[in-house]
Structure formats: C-alpha cells, structure tokens
Short mmCIF file of C-alpha atoms in Angstrom, two decimals:
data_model
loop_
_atom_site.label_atom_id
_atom_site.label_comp_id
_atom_site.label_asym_id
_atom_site.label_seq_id
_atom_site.Cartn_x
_atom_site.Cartn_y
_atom_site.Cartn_z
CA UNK A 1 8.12 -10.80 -5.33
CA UNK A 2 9.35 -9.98 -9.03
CA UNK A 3 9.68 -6.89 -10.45
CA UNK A 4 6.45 -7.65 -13.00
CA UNK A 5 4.70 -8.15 -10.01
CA UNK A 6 6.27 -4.81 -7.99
CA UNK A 7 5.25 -2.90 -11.34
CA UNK A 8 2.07 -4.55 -10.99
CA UNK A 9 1.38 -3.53 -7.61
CA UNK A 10 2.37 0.42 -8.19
CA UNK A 11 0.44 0.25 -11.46
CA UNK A 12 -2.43 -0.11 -9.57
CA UNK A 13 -1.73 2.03 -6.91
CA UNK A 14 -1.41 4.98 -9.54
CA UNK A 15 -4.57 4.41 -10.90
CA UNK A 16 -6.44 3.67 -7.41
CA UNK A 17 -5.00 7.42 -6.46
CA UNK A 18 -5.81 9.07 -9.81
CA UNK A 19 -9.60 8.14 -9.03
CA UNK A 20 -9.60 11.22 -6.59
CA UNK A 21 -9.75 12.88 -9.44
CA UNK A 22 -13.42 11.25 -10.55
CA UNK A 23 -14.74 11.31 -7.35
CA UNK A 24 -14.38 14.99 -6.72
CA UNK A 25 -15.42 15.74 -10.13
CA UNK A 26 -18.66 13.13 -9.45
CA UNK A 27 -19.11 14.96 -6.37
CA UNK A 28 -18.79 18.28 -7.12
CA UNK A 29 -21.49 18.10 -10.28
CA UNK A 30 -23.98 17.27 -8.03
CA UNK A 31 -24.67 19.93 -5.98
CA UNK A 32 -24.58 23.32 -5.09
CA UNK A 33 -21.45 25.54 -7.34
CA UNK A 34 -21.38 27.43 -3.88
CA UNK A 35 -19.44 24.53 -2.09
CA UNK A 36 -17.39 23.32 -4.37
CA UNK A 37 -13.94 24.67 -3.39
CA UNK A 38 -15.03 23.85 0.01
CA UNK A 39 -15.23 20.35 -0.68
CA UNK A 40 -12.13 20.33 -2.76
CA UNK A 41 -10.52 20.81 0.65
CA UNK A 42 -12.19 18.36 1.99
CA UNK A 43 -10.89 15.70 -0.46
CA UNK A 44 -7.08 16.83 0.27
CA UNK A 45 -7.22 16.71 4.25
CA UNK A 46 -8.84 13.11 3.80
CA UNK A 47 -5.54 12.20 1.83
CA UNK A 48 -3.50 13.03 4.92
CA UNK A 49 -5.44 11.69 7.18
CA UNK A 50 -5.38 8.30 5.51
CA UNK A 51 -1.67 8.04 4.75
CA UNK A 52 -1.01 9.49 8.07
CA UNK A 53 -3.15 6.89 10.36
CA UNK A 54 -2.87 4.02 7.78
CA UNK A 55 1.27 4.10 8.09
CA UNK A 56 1.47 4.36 11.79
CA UNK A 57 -1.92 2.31 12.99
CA UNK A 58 -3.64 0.76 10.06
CA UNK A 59 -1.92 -1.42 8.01
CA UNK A 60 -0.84 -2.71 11.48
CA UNK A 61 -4.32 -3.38 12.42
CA UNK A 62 -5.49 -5.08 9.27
CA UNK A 63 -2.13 -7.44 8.99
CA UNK A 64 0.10 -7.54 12.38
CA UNK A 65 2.00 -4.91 13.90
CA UNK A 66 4.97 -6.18 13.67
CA UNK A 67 5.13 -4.29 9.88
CA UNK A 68 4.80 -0.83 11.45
CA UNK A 69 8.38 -0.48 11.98
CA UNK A 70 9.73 -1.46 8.87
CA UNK A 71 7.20 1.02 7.43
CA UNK A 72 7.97 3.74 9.94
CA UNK A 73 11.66 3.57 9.33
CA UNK A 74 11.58 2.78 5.68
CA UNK A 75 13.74 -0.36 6.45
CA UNK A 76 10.90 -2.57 4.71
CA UNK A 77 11.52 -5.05 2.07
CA UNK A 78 10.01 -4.61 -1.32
CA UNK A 79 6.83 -6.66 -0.86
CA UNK A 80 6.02 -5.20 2.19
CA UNK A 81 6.19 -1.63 0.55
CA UNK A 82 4.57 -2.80 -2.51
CA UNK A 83 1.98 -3.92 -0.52
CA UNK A 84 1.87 -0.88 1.59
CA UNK A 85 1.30 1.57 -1.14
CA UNK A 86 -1.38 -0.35 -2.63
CA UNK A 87 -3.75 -0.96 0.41
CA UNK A 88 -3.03 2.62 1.64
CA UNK A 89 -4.67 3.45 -1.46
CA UNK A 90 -7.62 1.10 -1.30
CA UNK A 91 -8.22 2.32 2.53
CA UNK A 92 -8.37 6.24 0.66
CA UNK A 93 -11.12 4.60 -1.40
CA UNK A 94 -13.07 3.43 1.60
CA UNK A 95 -12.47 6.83 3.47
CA UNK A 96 -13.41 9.45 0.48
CA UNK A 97 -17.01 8.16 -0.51
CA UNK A 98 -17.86 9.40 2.97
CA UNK A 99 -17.64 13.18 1.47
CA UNK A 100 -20.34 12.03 -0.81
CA UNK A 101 -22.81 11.54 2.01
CA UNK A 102 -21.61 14.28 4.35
CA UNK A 103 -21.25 17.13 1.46
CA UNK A 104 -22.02 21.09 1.50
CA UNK A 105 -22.22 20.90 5.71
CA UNK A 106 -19.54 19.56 7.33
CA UNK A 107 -16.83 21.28 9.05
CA UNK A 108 -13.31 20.30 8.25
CA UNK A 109 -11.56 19.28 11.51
CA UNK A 110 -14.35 17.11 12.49
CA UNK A 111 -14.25 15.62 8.90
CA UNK A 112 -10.48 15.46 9.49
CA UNK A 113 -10.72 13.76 12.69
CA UNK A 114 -13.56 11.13 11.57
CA UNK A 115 -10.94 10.30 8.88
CA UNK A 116 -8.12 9.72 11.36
CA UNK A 117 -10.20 7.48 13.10
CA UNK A 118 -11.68 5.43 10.64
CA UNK A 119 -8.45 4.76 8.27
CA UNK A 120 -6.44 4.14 11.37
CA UNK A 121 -8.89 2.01 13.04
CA UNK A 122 -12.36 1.08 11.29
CA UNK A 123 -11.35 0.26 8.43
CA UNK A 124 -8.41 -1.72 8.83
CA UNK A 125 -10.74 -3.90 11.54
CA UNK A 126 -12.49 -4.85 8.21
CA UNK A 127 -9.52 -4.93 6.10
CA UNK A 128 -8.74 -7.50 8.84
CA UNK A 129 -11.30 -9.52 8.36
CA UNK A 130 -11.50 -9.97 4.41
CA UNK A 131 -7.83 -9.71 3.69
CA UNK A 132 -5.73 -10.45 6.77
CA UNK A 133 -7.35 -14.17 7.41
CA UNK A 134 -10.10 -12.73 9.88
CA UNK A 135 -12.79 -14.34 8.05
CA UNK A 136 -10.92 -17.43 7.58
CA UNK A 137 -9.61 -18.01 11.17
CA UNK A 138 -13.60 -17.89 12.12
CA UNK A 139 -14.43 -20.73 10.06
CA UNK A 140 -16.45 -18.04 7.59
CA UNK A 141 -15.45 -18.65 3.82
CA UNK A 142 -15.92 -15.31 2.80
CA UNK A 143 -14.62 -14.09 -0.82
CA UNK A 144 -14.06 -10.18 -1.52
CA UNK A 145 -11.47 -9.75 -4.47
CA UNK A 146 -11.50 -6.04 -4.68
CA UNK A 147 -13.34 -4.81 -2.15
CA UNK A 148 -17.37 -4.75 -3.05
CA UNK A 149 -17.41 -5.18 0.81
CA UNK A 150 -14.48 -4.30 2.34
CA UNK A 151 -14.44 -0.99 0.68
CA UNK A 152 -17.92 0.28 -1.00
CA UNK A 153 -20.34 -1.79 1.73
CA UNK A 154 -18.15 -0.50 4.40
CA UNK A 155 -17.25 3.18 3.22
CA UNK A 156 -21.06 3.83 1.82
CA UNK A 157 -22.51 2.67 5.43
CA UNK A 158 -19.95 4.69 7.27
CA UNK A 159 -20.69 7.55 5.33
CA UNK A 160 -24.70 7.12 5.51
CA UNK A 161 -24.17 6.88 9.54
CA UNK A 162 -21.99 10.42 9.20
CA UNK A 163 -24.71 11.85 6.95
CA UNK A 164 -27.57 10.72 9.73
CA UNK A 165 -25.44 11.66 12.48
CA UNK A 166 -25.11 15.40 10.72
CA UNK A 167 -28.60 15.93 9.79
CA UNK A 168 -29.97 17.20 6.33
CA UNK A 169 -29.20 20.33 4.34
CA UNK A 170 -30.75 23.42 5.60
CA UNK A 171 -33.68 23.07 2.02
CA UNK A 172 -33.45 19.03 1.99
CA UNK A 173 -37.24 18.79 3.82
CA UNK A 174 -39.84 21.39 3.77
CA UNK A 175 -42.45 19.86 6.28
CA UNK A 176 -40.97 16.41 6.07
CA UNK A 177 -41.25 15.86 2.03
CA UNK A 178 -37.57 15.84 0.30
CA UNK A 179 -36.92 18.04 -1.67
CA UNK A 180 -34.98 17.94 -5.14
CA UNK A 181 -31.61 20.12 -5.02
CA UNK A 182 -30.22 19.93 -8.00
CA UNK A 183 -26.31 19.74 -8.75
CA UNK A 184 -24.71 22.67 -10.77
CA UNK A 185 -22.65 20.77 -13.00
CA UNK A 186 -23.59 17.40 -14.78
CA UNK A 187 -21.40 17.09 -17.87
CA UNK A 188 -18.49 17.57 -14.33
CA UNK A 189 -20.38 14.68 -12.65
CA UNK A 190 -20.38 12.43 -15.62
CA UNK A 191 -16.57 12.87 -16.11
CA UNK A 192 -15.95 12.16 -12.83
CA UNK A 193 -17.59 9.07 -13.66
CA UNK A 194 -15.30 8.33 -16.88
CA UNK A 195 -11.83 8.96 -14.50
CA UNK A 196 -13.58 6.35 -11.77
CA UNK A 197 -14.02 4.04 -14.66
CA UNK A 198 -10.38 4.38 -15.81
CA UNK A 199 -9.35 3.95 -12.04
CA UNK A 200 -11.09 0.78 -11.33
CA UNK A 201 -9.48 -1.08 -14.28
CA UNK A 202 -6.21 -0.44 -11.61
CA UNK A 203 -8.14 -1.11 -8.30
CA UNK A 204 -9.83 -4.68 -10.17
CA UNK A 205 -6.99 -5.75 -12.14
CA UNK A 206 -4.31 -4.48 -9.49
CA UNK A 207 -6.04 -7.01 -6.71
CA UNK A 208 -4.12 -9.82 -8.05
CA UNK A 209 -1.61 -10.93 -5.74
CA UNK A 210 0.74 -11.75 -8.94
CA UNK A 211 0.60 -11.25 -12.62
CA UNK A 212 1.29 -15.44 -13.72
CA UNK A 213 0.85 -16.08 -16.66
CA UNK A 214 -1.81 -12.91 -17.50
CA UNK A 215 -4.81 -15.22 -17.49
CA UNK A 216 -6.60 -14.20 -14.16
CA UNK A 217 -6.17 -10.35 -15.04
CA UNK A 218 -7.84 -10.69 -18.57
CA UNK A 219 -10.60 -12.21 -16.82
CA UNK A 220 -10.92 -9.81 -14.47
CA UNK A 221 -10.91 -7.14 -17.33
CA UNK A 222 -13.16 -8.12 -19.42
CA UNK A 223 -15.93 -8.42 -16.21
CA UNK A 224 -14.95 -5.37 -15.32
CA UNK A 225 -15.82 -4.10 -18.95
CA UNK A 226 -18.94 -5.80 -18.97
CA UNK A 227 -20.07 -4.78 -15.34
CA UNK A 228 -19.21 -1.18 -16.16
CA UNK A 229 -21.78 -1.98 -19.25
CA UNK A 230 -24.54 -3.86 -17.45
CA UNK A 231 -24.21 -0.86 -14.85
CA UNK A 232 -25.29 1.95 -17.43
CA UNK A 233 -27.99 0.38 -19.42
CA UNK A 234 -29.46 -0.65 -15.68
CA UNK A 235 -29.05 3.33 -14.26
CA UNK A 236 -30.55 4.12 -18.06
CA UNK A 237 -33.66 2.08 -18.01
CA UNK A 238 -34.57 2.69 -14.52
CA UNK A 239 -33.66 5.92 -14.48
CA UNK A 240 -35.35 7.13 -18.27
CA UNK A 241 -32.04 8.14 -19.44
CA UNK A 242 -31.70 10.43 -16.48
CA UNK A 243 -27.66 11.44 -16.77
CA UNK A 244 -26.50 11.47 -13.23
CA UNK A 245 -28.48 7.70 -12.56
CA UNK A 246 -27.25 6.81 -15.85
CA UNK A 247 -23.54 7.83 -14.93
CA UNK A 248 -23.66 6.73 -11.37
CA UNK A 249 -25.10 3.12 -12.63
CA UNK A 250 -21.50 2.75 -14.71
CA UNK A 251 -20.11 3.17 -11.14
CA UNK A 252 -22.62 0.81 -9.01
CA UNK A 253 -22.28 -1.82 -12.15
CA UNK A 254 -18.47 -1.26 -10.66
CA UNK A 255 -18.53 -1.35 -7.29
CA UNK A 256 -20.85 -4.48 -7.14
CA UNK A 257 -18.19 -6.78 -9.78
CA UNK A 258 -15.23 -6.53 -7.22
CA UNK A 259 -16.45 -9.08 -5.18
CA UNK A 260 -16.29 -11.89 -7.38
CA UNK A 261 -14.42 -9.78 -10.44
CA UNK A 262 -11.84 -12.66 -10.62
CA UNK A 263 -15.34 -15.35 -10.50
CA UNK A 264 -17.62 -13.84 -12.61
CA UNK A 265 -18.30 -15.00 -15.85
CA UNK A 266 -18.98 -12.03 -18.59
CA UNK A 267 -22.51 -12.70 -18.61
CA UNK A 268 -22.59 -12.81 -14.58
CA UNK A 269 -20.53 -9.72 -14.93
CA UNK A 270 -23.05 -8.02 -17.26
CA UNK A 271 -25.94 -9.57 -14.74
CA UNK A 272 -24.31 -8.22 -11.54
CA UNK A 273 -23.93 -4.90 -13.23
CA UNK A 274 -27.53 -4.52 -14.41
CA UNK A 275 -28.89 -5.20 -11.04
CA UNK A 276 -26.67 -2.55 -9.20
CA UNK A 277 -27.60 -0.08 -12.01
CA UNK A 278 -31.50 -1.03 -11.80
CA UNK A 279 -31.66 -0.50 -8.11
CA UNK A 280 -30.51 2.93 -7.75
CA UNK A 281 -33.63 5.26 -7.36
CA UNK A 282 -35.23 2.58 -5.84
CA UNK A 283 -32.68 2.52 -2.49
CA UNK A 284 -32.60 6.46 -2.85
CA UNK A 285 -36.14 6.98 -2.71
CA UNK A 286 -36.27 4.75 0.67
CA UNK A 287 -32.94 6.29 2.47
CA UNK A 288 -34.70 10.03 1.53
CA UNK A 289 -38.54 9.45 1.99
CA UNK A 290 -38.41 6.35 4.73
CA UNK A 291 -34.66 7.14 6.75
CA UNK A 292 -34.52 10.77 6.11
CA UNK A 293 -30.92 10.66 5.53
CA UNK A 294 -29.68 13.71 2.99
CA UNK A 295 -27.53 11.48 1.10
CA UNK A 296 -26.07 14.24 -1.52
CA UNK A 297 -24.19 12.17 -3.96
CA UNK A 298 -26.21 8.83 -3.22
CA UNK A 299 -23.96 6.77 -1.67
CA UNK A 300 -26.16 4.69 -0.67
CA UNK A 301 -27.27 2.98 -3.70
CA UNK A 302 -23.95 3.36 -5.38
CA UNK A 303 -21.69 2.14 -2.76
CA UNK A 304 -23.53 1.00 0.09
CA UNK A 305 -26.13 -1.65 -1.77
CA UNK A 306 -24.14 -2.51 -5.03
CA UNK A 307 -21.62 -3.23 -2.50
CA UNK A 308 -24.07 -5.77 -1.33
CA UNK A 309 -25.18 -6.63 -4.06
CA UNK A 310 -21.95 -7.72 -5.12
CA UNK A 311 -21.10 -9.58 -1.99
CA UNK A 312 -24.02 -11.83 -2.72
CA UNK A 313 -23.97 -12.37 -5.80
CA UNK A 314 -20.53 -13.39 -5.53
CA UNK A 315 -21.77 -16.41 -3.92
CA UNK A 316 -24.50 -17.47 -6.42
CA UNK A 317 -23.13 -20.21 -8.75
CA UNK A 318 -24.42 -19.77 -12.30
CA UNK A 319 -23.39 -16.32 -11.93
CA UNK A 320 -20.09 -17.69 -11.67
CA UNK A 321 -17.03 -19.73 -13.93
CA UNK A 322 -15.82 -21.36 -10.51
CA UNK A 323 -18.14 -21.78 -7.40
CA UNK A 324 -16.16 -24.80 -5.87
CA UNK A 325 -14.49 -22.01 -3.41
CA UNK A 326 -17.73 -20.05 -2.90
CA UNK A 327 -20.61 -20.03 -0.03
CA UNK A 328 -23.38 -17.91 -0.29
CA UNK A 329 -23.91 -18.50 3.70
CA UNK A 330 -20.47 -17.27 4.09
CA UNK A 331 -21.06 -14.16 1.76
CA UNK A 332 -24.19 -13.35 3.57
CA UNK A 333 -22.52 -13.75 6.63
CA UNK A 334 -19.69 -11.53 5.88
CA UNK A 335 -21.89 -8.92 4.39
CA UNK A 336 -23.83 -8.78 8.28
CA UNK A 337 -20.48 -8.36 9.82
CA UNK A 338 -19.21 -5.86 7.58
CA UNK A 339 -22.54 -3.31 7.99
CA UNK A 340 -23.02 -4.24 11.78
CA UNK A 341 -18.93 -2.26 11.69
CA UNK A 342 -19.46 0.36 9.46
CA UNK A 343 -23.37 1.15 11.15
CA UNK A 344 -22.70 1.01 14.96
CA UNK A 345 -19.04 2.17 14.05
CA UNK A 346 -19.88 4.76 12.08
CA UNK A 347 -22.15 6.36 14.39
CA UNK A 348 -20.21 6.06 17.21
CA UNK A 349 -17.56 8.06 15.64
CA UNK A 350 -19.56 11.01 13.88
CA UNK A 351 -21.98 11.40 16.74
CA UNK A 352 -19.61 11.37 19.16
CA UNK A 353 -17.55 14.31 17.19
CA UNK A 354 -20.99 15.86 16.84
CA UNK A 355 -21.35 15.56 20.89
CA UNK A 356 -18.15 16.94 21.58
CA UNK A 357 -16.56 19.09 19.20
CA UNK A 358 -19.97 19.75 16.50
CA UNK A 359 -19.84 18.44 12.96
CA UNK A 360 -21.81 21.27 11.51
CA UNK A 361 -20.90 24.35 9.86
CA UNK A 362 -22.75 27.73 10.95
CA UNK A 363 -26.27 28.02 9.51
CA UNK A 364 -25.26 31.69 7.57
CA UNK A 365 -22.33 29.62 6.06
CA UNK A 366 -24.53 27.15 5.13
CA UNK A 367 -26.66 29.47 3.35
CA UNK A 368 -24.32 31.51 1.79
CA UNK A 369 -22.13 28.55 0.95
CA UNK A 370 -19.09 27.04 1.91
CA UNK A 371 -16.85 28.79 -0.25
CA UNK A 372 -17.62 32.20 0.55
CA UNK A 373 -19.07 31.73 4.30
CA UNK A 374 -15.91 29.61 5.85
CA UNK A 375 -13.13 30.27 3.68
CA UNK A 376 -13.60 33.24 1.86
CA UNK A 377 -12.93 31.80 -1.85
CA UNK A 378 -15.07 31.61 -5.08
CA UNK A 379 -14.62 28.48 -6.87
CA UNK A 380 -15.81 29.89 -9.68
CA UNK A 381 -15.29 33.88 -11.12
CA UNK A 382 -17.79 36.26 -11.14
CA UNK A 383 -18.71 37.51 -15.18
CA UNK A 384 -19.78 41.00 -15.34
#
C-alpha cells in the first residue's frame, strides 16, 4: 500500500468520524430540547463501544481472526491499520443511526450494551458478507461500494427493531392515532444535515481500495454531488418544502448512491437520489400509522429504505455506466439477507436487554426529560 493510498484511507476515516458531529446535530433538532444532553451521552458511549468490540471481536469477524493480534498488540503492518481505522469508522456509522430510532427513552447501559453487541458481532456478520467475500463464496454477486446495505439497510433495521422492542414515547399515540411531536431545533437539524453531507464525500470517495490514477474517485464525486441533489428536490416536492423532509432527503439521496456510487452514471445518480428523497413521508406514514413504531428521527425512510433503494437500483442497468458486473437477482438477494440480520438480530438483542436488564428509562424521567430526570443537567440555560 502507498502512502497516497495510506493518506487516502485516513482521509476518509477523518471525515467518516467528523459525521458524529451531523448526526447529533440532525438528531438533536428533532425533538424534545429536554433530552438533548441526554442523548449527547448517548452518542459518546456508542463511540466506545464500537472501537472497543470492533478491535478485539469485529474486524475479526468480518475478515479472519487471525488480524486481531496484530491489532491488539499494535504489531500490524500499515495496510492492515489503514484498513482498521477506516472500517472501525464505517461500523460507528452503522451503530449510531440506531440513537435516531431509540431517542428521548432509552437508558444508557442497555444502549451501551446493545452497542457492544452489535459492533462486535452483528455487524461485522454483515460486514462479512459484503466486504469479506461472504457474498461471493455463496455464489451471490452482490455489489455494495459504500455501504447503502451494509451500513444504512442494516443500521436503520436494527435500529427500527430497538425502537419496536422499546415501545413509543410516553405522547407518541393518544388512543392509537400518532401524534406529531415536534423537534425544538430545525435550523440544528438542517446543519446536522450539511456536516453529514461533508462527511459522506469521505465515507463515498474513501471506499476506494486505491487512489490510481484519480478517475474512479471523480466519478464517485460527482454522483455523490448529484445524489445529494436529486435527494433534496425529492424530500422538497414530496414534502411541500417541509425543512426537516427537505434536509433529511439530501441525506436519503446519500445513503441510497453508496451502493453503486462507483456505477452510477450522474443522471442515475440524480435518479437514485430523487426516489430516496420522494419516498420519505410515504415509508413514515406506514412505520407510524400501520407498525406503530415511534421512529423519532425517521430512520426508517432515511436509512432503512434508501438503503434499499440503493441496493436495487444498483442492479438496474440504464441506471448505470457499467452493468457487465451487476445482477439485480443478486442485489435483491443480498438486500433479503441483509434485513432478515438486522430484523431477527435486532430484536433478539434489544428485547432480550429489555427482558433482562429493561431498556426504558423511568416514566417521571421521561416526562420531565432526560436531562434533568436521569442526570441532573440542562442542556440549555435558563433566561430570567
């Protein structure tokens, strides 16, 4: 590995961790002011959680164990670190959209723990399977560039199965109808947004293996730029200009190009992008009205189905500049496998913590909030 390629490689990484940053900020906007320290915390104990069960367990799982050593006892080479540090961040990625679904309710250690268990284990299963010649070895050809599956499928279904597995917010349903609970800060929520965009130019352009001759990343770029683009005027128009669906449909258009970033022609870009942006209210309105899941930050739509949407569309041709390496059977297929882990998975882990050691926060913290009713903070100062 060259140092361009090394540079490369932590380039990415940099950016991939900066986009913390957005999603708290998208997070936080979106509901309640009274939780927002709260869930501050939550985004730092994911952090450790992540490096912690991705350097001893993960990265073994996902691509042979014989790498935990090196890693353990810093005797690696410099691909095998360089490689480290950059998955470790994408398997952060996967882990913190599951805040988004679980928000102003869940206790920390539980949180703490689900994290533990799914960088260490669940996710690494997947990154397996897309990235560590699972796929291939079953005879599916599956293609996932930067991680529309791996890491937004899986991490928005995980987190939909922790939000079901928690129950709704105390004022989600009155009598069974859904109630709107409206976020406290959207000009917060839409720069979150901004600092994810900024990010993903890292976590797209930073899943080439090498940096050759420059030609693949440009590509890559400019459908990320135009995915981004198809992704806003898609939230816009089915949204009427409505800022967080507007905001959140720059991030779907995002999350559904990774897939086939390195494929995509601008135009399929741009296509790909206006679907994931048009389809937002729609999924909400069914995982709210028909699943009753309290899905605060909508995950689902965001992550979850422009994940999907991605997936697929990565195997449609005249989306494409190159389909000779594509199979929509083997996209579809992958795209099963994927949500059958992250569903039965998922639920296995956050009911089981509910089961045994309760995922739920008191009701008077609930009400009073987080902040105040677990640990005893104002995010925000009271003017007199």
């Amino acid at each position: 590995m060259s140092g361009l390629d090394v540079f490369l490689f932590l380039w990415a990484a940099s950016l991939i961790f900066f986009m913390k940053a957005g999603f708290v900020a998208l997070e936080i906007g979106q509901f309640s002011h009274k939780n927002s320290a709260y869930h501050c915390v939550l985004k730092l104990v994911d952090l450790v959680a992540v490096f912690v069960a991705y350097l001893f367990v993960g990265y073994g799982v996902a691509y042979g164990f014989e790498t935990i050593m090196p890693l353990i006892t810093g005797t690696f080479d410099v691909e095998l670190g360089a490689w480290w540090i950059k998955m470790a961040v994408f398997a952060a990625a996967a882990v913190t959209i599951i805040t988004g679904g679980v928000a102003e309710r869940i206790k920390i250690l539980p949180y703490f723990i689900g994290a533990l268990l799914v960088a260490g284990g669940l996710y690494p299963l997947v990154e397996h399977l897309v990235w560590g010649g699972g796929f291939s070895n079953m005879g599916i050809n599956f293609v996932d560039y930067a991680g529309s599956g791996a890491v937004h499928l899986f991490g928005g279904l995980v987190g939909l199965s922790a939000a079901w597995a928690l129950g709704p917010r105390l004022k989600k349903y009155i009598k069974g109808i859904p109630q709107a609970l409206p976020g406290h800060n959207v000009p917060l929520a839409v720069l979150g947004a901004f600092i994810l965009a900024f990010g993903w130019y890292g976590f797209n352009i930073g899943s080439a293996s090498a940096v050759g001759d420059g030609l693949e990343m440009v590509q890559v770029a400019i459908a990320t730029t135009m995915a981004l683009t198809g992704g806003i005027l898609g939230g816009a128009l089915s949204s009427r200009n409505d800022p967080l669906y507007t905001a959140n449909g720059m991030c779907a258009g995002l999350v559904a190009v990774c897939s086939g970033v390195a494929l995509f022609t601008p135009i399929g870009a741009l296509i790909v992008g206006l679907l994931a942006g048009l389809q937002q209210p729609f999924t909400y309105r069914i995982i709210e009205e028909k699943l009753k899941i309290d899905d605060v930050c909508a995950i689902g739509p965001v992550h979850a189905m422009s994940g999907f949407i991605g997936v697929i569309c990565a195997g449609i041709p005249f989306l494409l500049r190159d389909a000779s390496g594509v199979s929509l059977i083997g996209q579809i297929m992958g795209a099963g496998i994927i949500a059958g882990i992250a569903l039965i998975g998922g639920a296995i882990i956050y009911k089981g913590l509910d089961l045994t050691i309760g995922l739920r926060v008191s009701e008077e913290a609930e009400k009073k909030g987080c902040d105040e009713g677990v640990l005893q903070v104002n995010a925000y100062s009271k003017i007199d």
